[in-house]
């Protein structure tokens, strides 16, 4: 009798919990995403407790009456209830390993942990994870992408879109989308989605042999998986931070899928990256004597070789030193009497309509424009380039050119926008914003404060419209909030008080 | 990265000539290339530059011919013709240091 009374009280308590989910300290605004996901999580928790209490109550009552037959049906009912409440259990251990994307999406729609912050995106991400275990299937990828449009894009949806891009072979888009997860409000991004994005980026960096990036990324994970710990150990080994091969083998032994990582470990032990000589392609100087305008003299040949090298190396490390060397080489070439004489004579023999000096002036102008573009792309401070004529002109030109390029790039985010957009259009605009931001940040690193402010004014004008479209027409509040939050930070950096006030107001709105 | 200087679109590279070429030779080379492109000759479809191979189009050949006819343009292309090659290594999936990386997470390598 006493047991039955205790069980009855338990059931009543659980009913109360289900009927009135626990209030959360974060629920300042009941319409906020945080409040909604808290309510969803608490309701699931209460329902789980209720189901377990019912099971325990039923089993104890049956045992009290000396009957054992109800235990099995009750246990089956409880398991069914658990799967309905927490479909991730079945998705994680059945649908994904067996590669059943449609079933994973269908079950994922039931919601629950770990997608309470983004149930729609989480269902699609479950399907994408299952699809990644199967051979490439373009129609299935299209089907999964179409499922994303059922709700606003949030963390899990963005990760699903990134993984679908990667599965289709577009790794550049995948990198951009998966890295942009960090821009979203944490209330909109399930931690598991963040973890999957990070692990894909680590796998991608390992695939490229970029162990410095692997080391950086593996430090970002709060609770790294065994595979991530193995990658961190590999990165340390490849970078020469440790020569302890036993630690590497231990990390491999505890990591899953050891057969697949076996060759990687052996390669790392036998030939770590830090001991491999960097082989650069030989820059061959042409030594034929020709009738070219520069006559193949030493000064122009050297500077032309350096110019090609700077163009090819682009934003590789050492950009400032490379630019400084190139600027000095151009100064020397332009001061070289032999070179100037050859150009002058050649201009006369070709019967040019301008003098040789004007030919050289035009060439130098184009060189400075080229160097200005390269300086912007390197994203390193321009003050280390030197004070020679070529360097000074290039830096001066860089500011004007960079602003023009930024304006041009912004046109991609101000295209006519429909009131109802497909998920591809939303993703295109999101990527366009990411590209504008990358370009702006490269400029901000090298530009003077007043140029940075001018650049901010340009991008803010365009991004404000994009943000309004995402928020008002599409209801993509998470994406609009991310853009506004970044613009707010930047407005404060460039001391644009009006813009900062506008974005502060936007960021404070409920998402 | 784009460039303002005549490197990838250097008229001598496009026509496969050296600065020794006089106008009749330029005209003949351009004509031969235009015929080859119209006939779909695969050997005429690309040309080498210091920044890597570039597609050769009818328009590029016509522009190169016009440039070499103008002495003010030609002299600029002559200066840059001397530039040595230093092509960027093209990265393909086959160049991946560890193509099976996704397999460590149980995902299929694409």
XYZ file of C-alpha atoms in Angstrom:
621
model
C 0.000 0.000 0.000
C 2.808 2.372 0.964
C 4.678 1.649 -2.289
C 1.575 2.315 -4.312
C 1.078 5.651 -2.523
C 4.692 6.692 -3.147
C 4.344 5.783 -6.808
C 1.114 7.741 -7.039
C 2.793 10.833 -5.579
C 5.666 10.418 -8.112
C 3.220 10.305 -10.990
C 1.416 13.399 -9.705
C 4.719 15.280 -9.389
C 5.693 14.315 -12.934
C 2.287 15.405 -14.220
C 2.824 18.749 -12.521
C 6.263 19.064 -14.137
C 4.819 18.310 -17.572
C 1.953 20.713 -17.113
C 4.155 23.549 -15.854
C 7.665 23.430 -17.281
C 10.305 24.780 -14.949
C 10.897 28.499 -15.287
C 14.390 29.368 -16.403
C 16.493 32.309 -15.303
C 17.208 32.957 -18.989
C 13.558 33.376 -19.837
C 13.581 37.155 -19.626
C 11.656 37.415 -22.843
C 9.296 34.496 -23.419
C 9.394 35.099 -27.194
C 13.181 34.867 -27.446
C 14.870 31.879 -29.070
C 16.636 31.120 -25.826
C 13.343 30.989 -23.939
C 11.781 28.817 -26.621
C 14.588 26.290 -26.656
C 14.610 26.227 -22.855
C 10.895 25.489 -22.823
C 11.349 22.745 -25.430
C 14.198 21.168 -23.455
C 12.324 21.348 -20.161
C 9.166 19.846 -21.636
C 11.178 16.932 -23.037
C 12.921 16.431 -19.724
C 9.624 16.397 -17.830
C 8.091 13.976 -20.321
C 11.122 11.691 -19.972
C 10.888 11.710 -16.176
C 7.172 11.033 -16.437
C 7.665 8.077 -18.786
C 10.374 6.547 -16.576
C 8.234 7.044 -13.442
C 5.282 5.353 -15.132
C 7.504 2.433 -16.086
C 8.895 2.108 -12.561
C 5.418 2.437 -11.053
C 3.964 -0.206 -13.363
C 6.827 -2.648 -12.722
C 6.641 -2.247 -8.932
C 2.855 -2.630 -8.865
C 3.108 -5.771 -10.996
C 5.803 -7.230 -8.735
C 3.730 -6.372 -5.657
C 0.902 -8.490 -7.073
C 3.306 -11.303 -7.983
C 2.923 -10.915 -11.757
C 5.950 -10.590 -14.078
C 4.271 -10.683 -17.496
C 3.516 -6.903 -17.702
C 7.250 -6.042 -17.409
C 8.156 -6.782 -21.046
C 5.245 -4.852 -22.637
C 5.888 -1.956 -20.244
C 9.588 -1.928 -21.144
C 8.732 -1.973 -24.873
C 6.314 0.897 -24.361
C 8.940 2.834 -22.420
C 11.584 2.292 -25.134
C 9.100 3.420 -27.783
C 8.303 6.476 -25.717
C 11.994 7.258 -25.268
C 12.639 7.027 -29.022
C 9.661 9.295 -29.712
C 10.894 11.793 -27.132
C 14.563 11.493 -28.075
C 14.732 10.361 -31.709
C 18.432 11.224 -31.796
C 19.050 7.926 -29.970
C 17.809 5.987 -33.010
C 19.199 8.446 -35.550
C 22.654 8.409 -33.971
C 22.971 4.650 -33.613
C 20.855 3.335 -36.498
C 20.070 5.836 -39.277
C 23.490 7.493 -39.525
C 25.692 4.361 -39.366
C 23.410 2.563 -41.844
C 23.257 5.591 -44.162
C 19.486 6.197 -44.089
C 19.094 9.938 -44.740
C 15.333 10.026 -45.399
C 14.546 8.110 -42.237
C 16.984 10.265 -40.294
C 15.213 13.438 -41.460
C 11.778 11.994 -40.723
C 12.761 10.917 -37.224
C 14.739 14.095 -36.652
C 11.558 16.131 -37.165
C 10.276 14.745 -33.879
C 12.779 17.164 -32.298
C 14.380 16.736 -28.923
C 17.993 16.662 -27.830
C 20.463 17.723 -29.281
C 18.585 19.929 -31.742
C 16.332 21.879 -29.361
C 17.991 25.125 -30.528
C 17.317 24.354 -34.199
C 14.869 21.444 -34.670
C 14.316 21.986 -38.439
C 18.002 22.348 -39.248
C 18.888 19.500 -36.906
C 16.574 17.099 -38.768
C 18.268 17.964 -42.068
C 21.730 17.768 -40.509
C 20.881 14.261 -39.266
C 20.013 13.333 -42.848
C 23.228 14.888 -44.169
C 25.309 12.962 -41.640
C 23.638 9.757 -42.829
C 24.225 10.766 -46.439
C 27.944 11.289 -45.762
C 28.179 7.558 -44.976
C 26.876 6.677 -48.448
C 28.294 7.081 -51.949
C 27.738 10.469 -53.571
C 24.061 10.921 -54.468
C 23.260 14.295 -56.086
C 19.424 13.871 -56.112
C 19.516 13.027 -52.407
C 21.617 16.136 -51.760
C 19.024 18.219 -53.620
C 16.252 16.632 -51.588
C 18.069 17.395 -48.338
C 18.781 20.977 -49.433
C 15.096 21.465 -50.215
C 14.188 20.356 -46.663
C 16.188 23.293 -45.274
C 13.557 25.783 -46.399
C 11.045 24.579 -43.815
C 12.316 27.031 -41.249
C 14.729 29.921 -40.808
C 18.384 29.021 -41.199
C 20.100 28.540 -37.891
C 23.224 26.770 -36.684
C 22.361 23.200 -37.621
C 20.840 24.283 -40.945
C 23.948 26.256 -41.827
C 26.167 23.273 -40.988
C 23.925 21.028 -43.085
C 24.240 23.464 -46.020
C 28.028 23.560 -45.589
C 28.346 19.771 -45.506
C 26.101 19.479 -48.575
C 28.373 21.926 -50.415
C 31.399 19.844 -49.372
C 29.672 16.669 -50.486
C 29.103 18.269 -53.872
C 32.827 19.046 -54.120
C 32.590 22.780 -53.334
C 35.042 22.899 -50.453
C 35.535 26.674 -50.613
C 31.844 27.302 -49.939
C 31.825 24.607 -47.281
C 34.746 26.239 -45.466
C 33.081 29.656 -45.577
C 29.712 28.382 -44.331
C 31.107 26.169 -41.590
C 33.432 28.882 -40.309
C 30.516 31.341 -40.203
C 28.819 29.267 -37.501
C 30.777 31.262 -34.942
C 28.960 34.432 -36.027
C 25.566 33.138 -34.950
C 24.060 33.752 -31.548
C 24.729 30.670 -29.355
C 20.988 30.428 -28.669
C 20.497 29.573 -32.353
C 23.298 27.074 -32.710
C 23.161 23.575 -31.180
C 26.535 22.703 -29.630
C 26.619 19.441 -31.598
C 26.276 21.373 -34.874
C 29.171 23.588 -33.838
C 31.219 20.506 -33.016
C 30.440 18.838 -36.364
C 31.444 22.035 -38.201
C 34.709 22.184 -36.292
C 35.486 18.526 -36.955
C 34.859 18.905 -40.687
C 37.196 21.901 -40.759
C 39.851 19.881 -38.925
C 39.426 17.007 -41.401
C 39.682 19.466 -44.285
C 42.859 21.042 -42.891
C 44.363 17.573 -42.310
C 43.445 16.602 -45.849
C 45.366 19.654 -47.116
C 48.317 18.871 -44.848
C 47.854 22.262 -43.138
C 48.977 21.154 -39.680
C 49.252 24.704 -38.357
C 45.530 25.157 -38.993
C 44.788 21.727 -37.513
C 46.640 22.773 -34.349
C 44.677 26.038 -34.136
C 41.318 24.380 -34.734
C 41.881 21.531 -32.296
C 42.475 24.104 -29.556
C 38.973 25.533 -30.179
C 37.035 22.437 -29.132
C 35.844 22.469 -25.535
C 35.356 18.698 -25.231
C 37.426 17.242 -28.062
C 36.537 13.817 -29.374
C 39.130 11.022 -29.529
C 39.616 11.666 -33.239
C 40.211 15.349 -32.616
C 42.723 14.484 -29.908
C 44.485 12.234 -32.421
C 44.588 15.104 -34.935
C 45.992 17.433 -32.274
C 48.743 14.893 -31.516
C 49.494 14.565 -35.221
C 49.648 18.338 -35.639
C 52.106 18.631 -32.729
C 54.236 15.873 -34.229
C 54.221 17.314 -37.742
C 55.118 20.768 -36.458
C 58.007 19.416 -34.399
C 56.542 20.501 -31.052
C 57.095 17.027 -29.672
C 59.110 13.999 -30.708
C 57.203 11.644 -28.408
C 55.988 8.994 -30.839
C 54.603 6.902 -27.962
C 52.038 9.653 -27.237
C 51.075 9.615 -30.880
C 50.555 5.856 -30.889
C 48.532 6.079 -27.656
C 46.258 8.706 -29.226
C 45.857 6.447 -32.250
C 45.119 3.381 -30.098
C 42.224 5.060 -28.289
C 40.779 6.735 -31.402
C 38.096 4.990 -33.474
C 38.599 3.751 -37.057
C 42.217 2.855 -36.471
C 42.572 1.082 -39.822
C 41.859 4.320 -41.669
C 44.328 6.376 -39.663
C 47.110 3.777 -39.612
C 48.833 5.078 -42.758
C 48.650 8.628 -41.456
C 50.413 7.728 -38.223
C 53.115 5.767 -40.012
C 53.660 8.672 -42.399
C 53.896 11.142 -39.528
C 56.413 9.002 -37.637
C 58.557 8.286 -40.707
C 58.437 11.708 -42.305
C 57.158 14.577 -40.135
C 56.272 17.741 -42.082
C 58.734 19.955 -40.218
C 61.640 17.885 -41.565
C 60.467 18.032 -45.162
C 62.322 20.574 -47.283
C 60.046 23.078 -48.962
C 60.620 22.683 -52.681
C 59.928 25.854 -54.612
C 59.851 25.829 -58.330
C 63.024 27.247 -59.796
C 62.612 30.732 -61.207
C 64.489 30.545 -64.485
C 65.861 33.726 -65.961
C 65.765 33.865 -69.721
C 69.310 34.430 -71.001
C 68.757 34.675 -74.734
C 69.764 37.967 -76.209
C 66.673 39.310 -77.827
C 65.427 42.443 -79.383
C 62.907 43.006 -76.602
C 62.516 46.530 -75.366
C 64.316 45.735 -72.141
C 67.090 43.893 -74.007
C 67.208 41.212 -71.357
C 69.470 43.330 -69.130
C 69.974 42.232 -65.512
C 67.881 44.919 -63.839
C 64.568 44.321 -65.660
C 64.984 40.551 -65.638
C 65.368 40.506 -61.877
C 62.420 42.783 -61.254
C 60.180 40.943 -63.701
C 61.014 37.671 -61.933
C 60.216 39.254 -58.559
C 56.962 40.692 -59.894
C 55.818 37.287 -61.157
C 56.830 35.714 -57.848
C 54.807 38.299 -55.891
C 51.769 37.710 -58.092
C 52.008 33.943 -57.706
C 52.647 33.912 -53.967
C 49.752 36.333 -53.337
C 48.834 36.253 -49.659
C 51.404 33.620 -48.666
C 53.394 34.451 -45.505
C 56.077 37.133 -45.862
C 53.968 39.433 -48.005
C 55.355 42.678 -46.553
C 58.983 41.638 -47.083
C 58.160 40.462 -50.589
C 56.515 43.767 -51.436
C 59.412 45.754 -49.950
C 61.894 43.773 -52.041
C 59.804 44.248 -55.172
C 59.425 47.992 -54.585
C 63.180 48.415 -54.200
C 63.830 46.310 -57.307
C 61.458 48.484 -59.347
C 63.169 51.628 -58.036
C 66.526 50.208 -59.149
C 65.161 49.217 -62.565
C 63.621 52.619 -63.118
C 66.936 54.295 -62.203
C 68.955 51.965 -64.429
C 70.408 53.973 -67.286
C 70.925 50.874 -69.426
C 67.270 49.892 -69.165
C 66.019 53.405 -69.802
C 68.341 53.741 -72.788
C 67.122 50.472 -74.320
C 63.501 51.451 -73.926
C 64.164 54.874 -75.428
C 65.977 53.445 -78.449
C 63.359 50.766 -78.953
C 60.591 53.381 -78.830
C 62.416 55.303 -81.539
C 62.948 52.237 -83.728
C 59.295 51.194 -83.381
C 58.284 54.802 -84.151
C 56.176 55.101 -81.061
C 54.020 58.215 -80.869
C 55.314 58.913 -77.353
C 58.846 59.268 -76.024
C 60.641 56.446 -74.226
C 60.228 58.311 -70.940
C 56.448 58.251 -71.334
C 56.583 54.522 -72.101
C 58.425 53.988 -68.821
C 56.036 56.275 -66.933
C 53.042 54.268 -68.151
C 54.737 51.004 -67.238
C 55.560 52.316 -63.765
C 51.973 53.475 -63.235
C 50.660 50.016 -64.097
C 53.274 48.411 -61.844
C 52.178 50.623 -58.932
C 48.527 49.691 -59.529
C 49.515 46.028 -59.547
C 51.492 46.390 -56.345
C 48.618 48.275 -54.724
C 46.312 45.378 -55.501
C 48.843 42.872 -54.179
C 49.292 44.895 -50.986
C 45.562 44.845 -50.372
C 45.425 41.100 -50.906
C 48.333 40.332 -48.584
C 46.412 42.011 -45.768
C 49.626 42.995 -43.997
C 50.507 46.505 -42.754
C 51.687 48.758 -45.575
C 54.092 50.741 -43.417
C 56.758 48.030 -43.732
C 56.865 48.258 -47.518
C 59.461 51.036 -47.517
C 59.703 54.656 -48.521
C 60.962 54.320 -52.098
C 59.108 55.901 -54.996
C 57.386 52.698 -56.120
C 56.361 51.688 -52.596
C 55.055 55.164 -51.730
C 53.007 55.418 -54.917
C 51.659 51.902 -54.472
C 50.510 52.546 -50.904
C 48.827 55.796 -51.951
C 47.070 54.016 -54.791
C 46.147 51.066 -52.605
C 43.710 53.091 -50.529
C 41.788 54.469 -53.493
C 41.774 51.138 -55.291
C 40.754 49.143 -52.238
C 37.748 51.362 -51.633
C 36.707 51.067 -55.272
C 37.053 47.280 -55.152
C 35.092 47.126 -51.925
C 32.298 49.172 -53.467
C 32.288 46.857 -56.467
C 32.154 43.787 -54.263
C 29.279 45.244 -52.262
C 27.165 45.286 -55.413
C 26.776 41.524 -54.972
C 24.841 42.071 -51.749
C 22.572 44.761 -53.166
C 21.092 42.809 -56.035
C 17.282 42.931 -56.360
C 15.851 40.677 -53.695
C 12.581 38.767 -53.873
C 10.157 38.881 -50.947
C 10.211 35.091 -50.915
C 13.603 33.470 -51.402
C 14.850 29.933 -51.842
C 17.425 28.532 -49.447
C 20.054 28.834 -52.206
C 19.370 32.565 -52.526
C 19.645 33.039 -48.779
C 22.916 31.118 -48.723
C 24.258 33.095 -51.692
C 23.566 36.350 -49.874
C 25.094 35.013 -46.683
C 28.242 34.036 -48.594
C 28.302 37.414 -50.326
C 28.294 39.037 -46.902
C 31.127 36.779 -45.722
C 33.183 37.741 -48.776
C 32.572 41.454 -48.251
C 33.609 41.082 -44.631
C 36.805 39.196 -45.545
C 37.680 41.902 -48.071
C 36.934 44.651 -45.570
C 39.023 42.984 -42.869
C 41.987 42.619 -45.253
C 41.720 46.336 -46.017
C 41.258 47.270 -42.353
C 44.503 45.509 -41.444
C 46.565 47.668 -43.779
C 44.619 50.926 -44.018
C 44.867 54.126 -42.000
C 41.971 54.810 -39.551
C 40.278 57.347 -41.838
C 40.381 54.912 -44.790
C 38.922 52.221 -42.557
C 36.093 54.549 -41.632
C 35.402 55.293 -45.309
C 35.404 51.553 -46.019
C 32.985 50.968 -43.155
C 30.622 53.624 -44.485
C 30.585 51.857 -47.872
C 29.868 48.380 -46.560
C 27.437 49.485 -43.870
C 25.196 51.113 -46.458
C 24.917 47.853 -48.385
C 24.843 45.446 -45.473
C 22.102 47.419 -43.746
C 19.824 46.714 -46.734
C 20.756 43.044 -46.738
C 20.032 42.837 -43.042
C 16.636 44.507 -43.447
C 15.711 42.051 -46.203
C 16.728 39.041 -44.132
C 14.867 40.280 -41.073
C 11.708 41.818 -42.544
C 10.996 39.809 -45.691
C 12.429 36.386 -44.906
C 12.280 36.187 -41.133
C 15.918 35.102 -41.071
C 16.470 36.828 -37.772
C 19.510 34.806 -36.759
C 21.452 35.704 -39.894
C 20.386 39.371 -39.729
C 21.373 39.514 -36.059
C 24.838 38.102 -36.862
C 25.435 40.798 -39.483
C 24.190 43.516 -37.165
C 26.338 42.291 -34.275
C 29.453 42.427 -36.448
C 28.546 45.879 -37.812
C 28.052 47.109 -34.245
C 31.558 45.997 -33.258
C 33.027 47.623 -36.324
C 31.011 50.850 -35.857
C 32.483 51.151 -32.381
C 35.988 50.571 -33.737
C 35.689 53.348 -36.317
C 33.782 55.604 -33.869
C 30.645 55.867 -36.015
C 28.241 56.709 -33.211
C 25.047 56.895 -35.284
C 25.664 53.544 -36.906
C 26.611 51.989 -33.567
C 23.357 53.236 -31.994
C 21.321 51.809 -34.889
C 22.955 48.392 -34.668
C 22.860 48.355 -30.880
C 19.104 48.706 -31.164
C 18.946 45.890 -33.750
C 21.129 43.533 -31.743
C 18.891 44.059 -28.713
C 15.810 42.915 -30.639
C 14.452 39.492 -29.816
C 15.684 36.798 -32.195
C 44.840 37.660 -58.377
C 44.307 39.935 -61.363
C 47.091 42.013 -62.823
C 47.227 45.285 -64.729
C 50.546 44.590 -66.424
C 50.620 42.632 -69.717
C 51.515 39.198 -68.411
C 48.580 36.840 -68.884
C 47.304 38.673 -71.956
C 50.725 39.506 -73.415
C 50.242 39.694 -77.184
C 53.484 37.789 -77.858
C 52.375 34.916 -75.616
C 48.935 34.844 -77.231
C 50.385 34.647 -80.730
C 53.355 32.457 -79.752
C 55.886 34.980 -81.071
C 59.006 36.740 -79.823
C 59.697 40.477 -80.001
C 61.792 39.765 -83.095
C 58.576 39.246 -85.059
C 57.824 41.961 -87.569
C 54.334 42.911 -88.642
C 53.964 40.441 -91.588
C 54.939 37.571 -89.297
C 52.465 38.792 -86.655
C 49.672 38.917 -89.214
C 50.490 35.429 -90.507
C 50.618 33.928 -87.002
C 47.308 35.546 -86.057
C 45.651 34.328 -89.231
C 46.920 30.772 -88.713
C 45.703 30.756 -85.112
C 42.275 32.071 -86.058
C 41.909 29.314 -88.650
C 43.072 26.696 -86.141
C 40.605 27.938 -83.526
C 37.741 27.909 -86.007
C 38.694 24.364 -87.013
C 38.697 23.344 -83.336
C 42.385 22.418 -83.262
C 43.060 21.371 -79.623
C 46.718 22.463 -79.950
C 45.611 26.069 -80.411
C 43.287 26.254 -77.450
C 45.863 27.181 -74.783
C 48.969 29.337 -74.578
C 51.709 29.504 -71.965
C 52.290 32.565 -69.750
C 54.519 33.199 -66.718
C 51.392 32.809 -64.564
C 50.294 29.515 -66.079
C 48.464 28.368 -69.202
C 45.575 30.495 -70.428
C 42.736 29.725 -72.850
C 43.292 31.207 -76.283
C 40.128 32.631 -77.812
C 39.381 34.248 -81.147
C 38.886 37.560 -79.377
C 42.237 37.262 -77.577
C 44.032 36.613 -80.878
C 42.324 39.566 -82.545
C 43.211 41.852 -79.652
C 46.817 40.629 -79.649
C 47.117 41.377 -83.355
C 45.711 44.871 -82.852
C 48.059 45.509 -79.959
C 51.151 44.534 -81.900
C 50.132 46.846 -84.712
C 50.147 49.801 -82.309
C 53.807 50.612 -81.453
C 52.850 52.295 -78.156
C 51.140 49.103 -77.048
C 53.699 46.768 -78.549
C 56.587 48.230 -76.589
C 54.790 47.579 -73.295
C 54.255 43.946 -74.254
C 57.889 43.621 -75.287
C 59.055 44.726 -71.843
C 56.936 42.123 -70.071
C 57.658 39.339 -72.561
C 60.942 38.735 -70.727
C 59.232 37.715 -67.476
C 60.217 34.199 -66.357
C 57.633 31.559 -65.561
C 56.675 30.855 -62.010
C 53.326 29.123 -62.171
C 51.199 28.617 -59.108
C 50.941 24.938 -58.339
C 47.391 23.908 -59.143
C 45.779 22.047 -56.254
C 43.520 19.181 -57.137
C 41.985 16.437 -55.069
C 44.913 14.219 -56.085
C 47.299 16.698 -54.429
C 45.647 16.369 -51.030
C 48.164 15.427 -48.386
C 45.719 12.975 -46.857
C 42.702 12.352 -49.126
C 41.151 9.872 -46.666
C 40.893 12.486 -43.895
C 37.091 12.374 -43.796
C 37.320 8.616 -43.236
C 38.734 9.241 -39.760
C 35.239 10.501 -38.866
C 33.501 7.696 -40.716
C 32.484 9.945 -43.611
C 33.012 8.859 -47.201
C 35.902 10.594 -48.990
C 34.644 12.614 -51.982
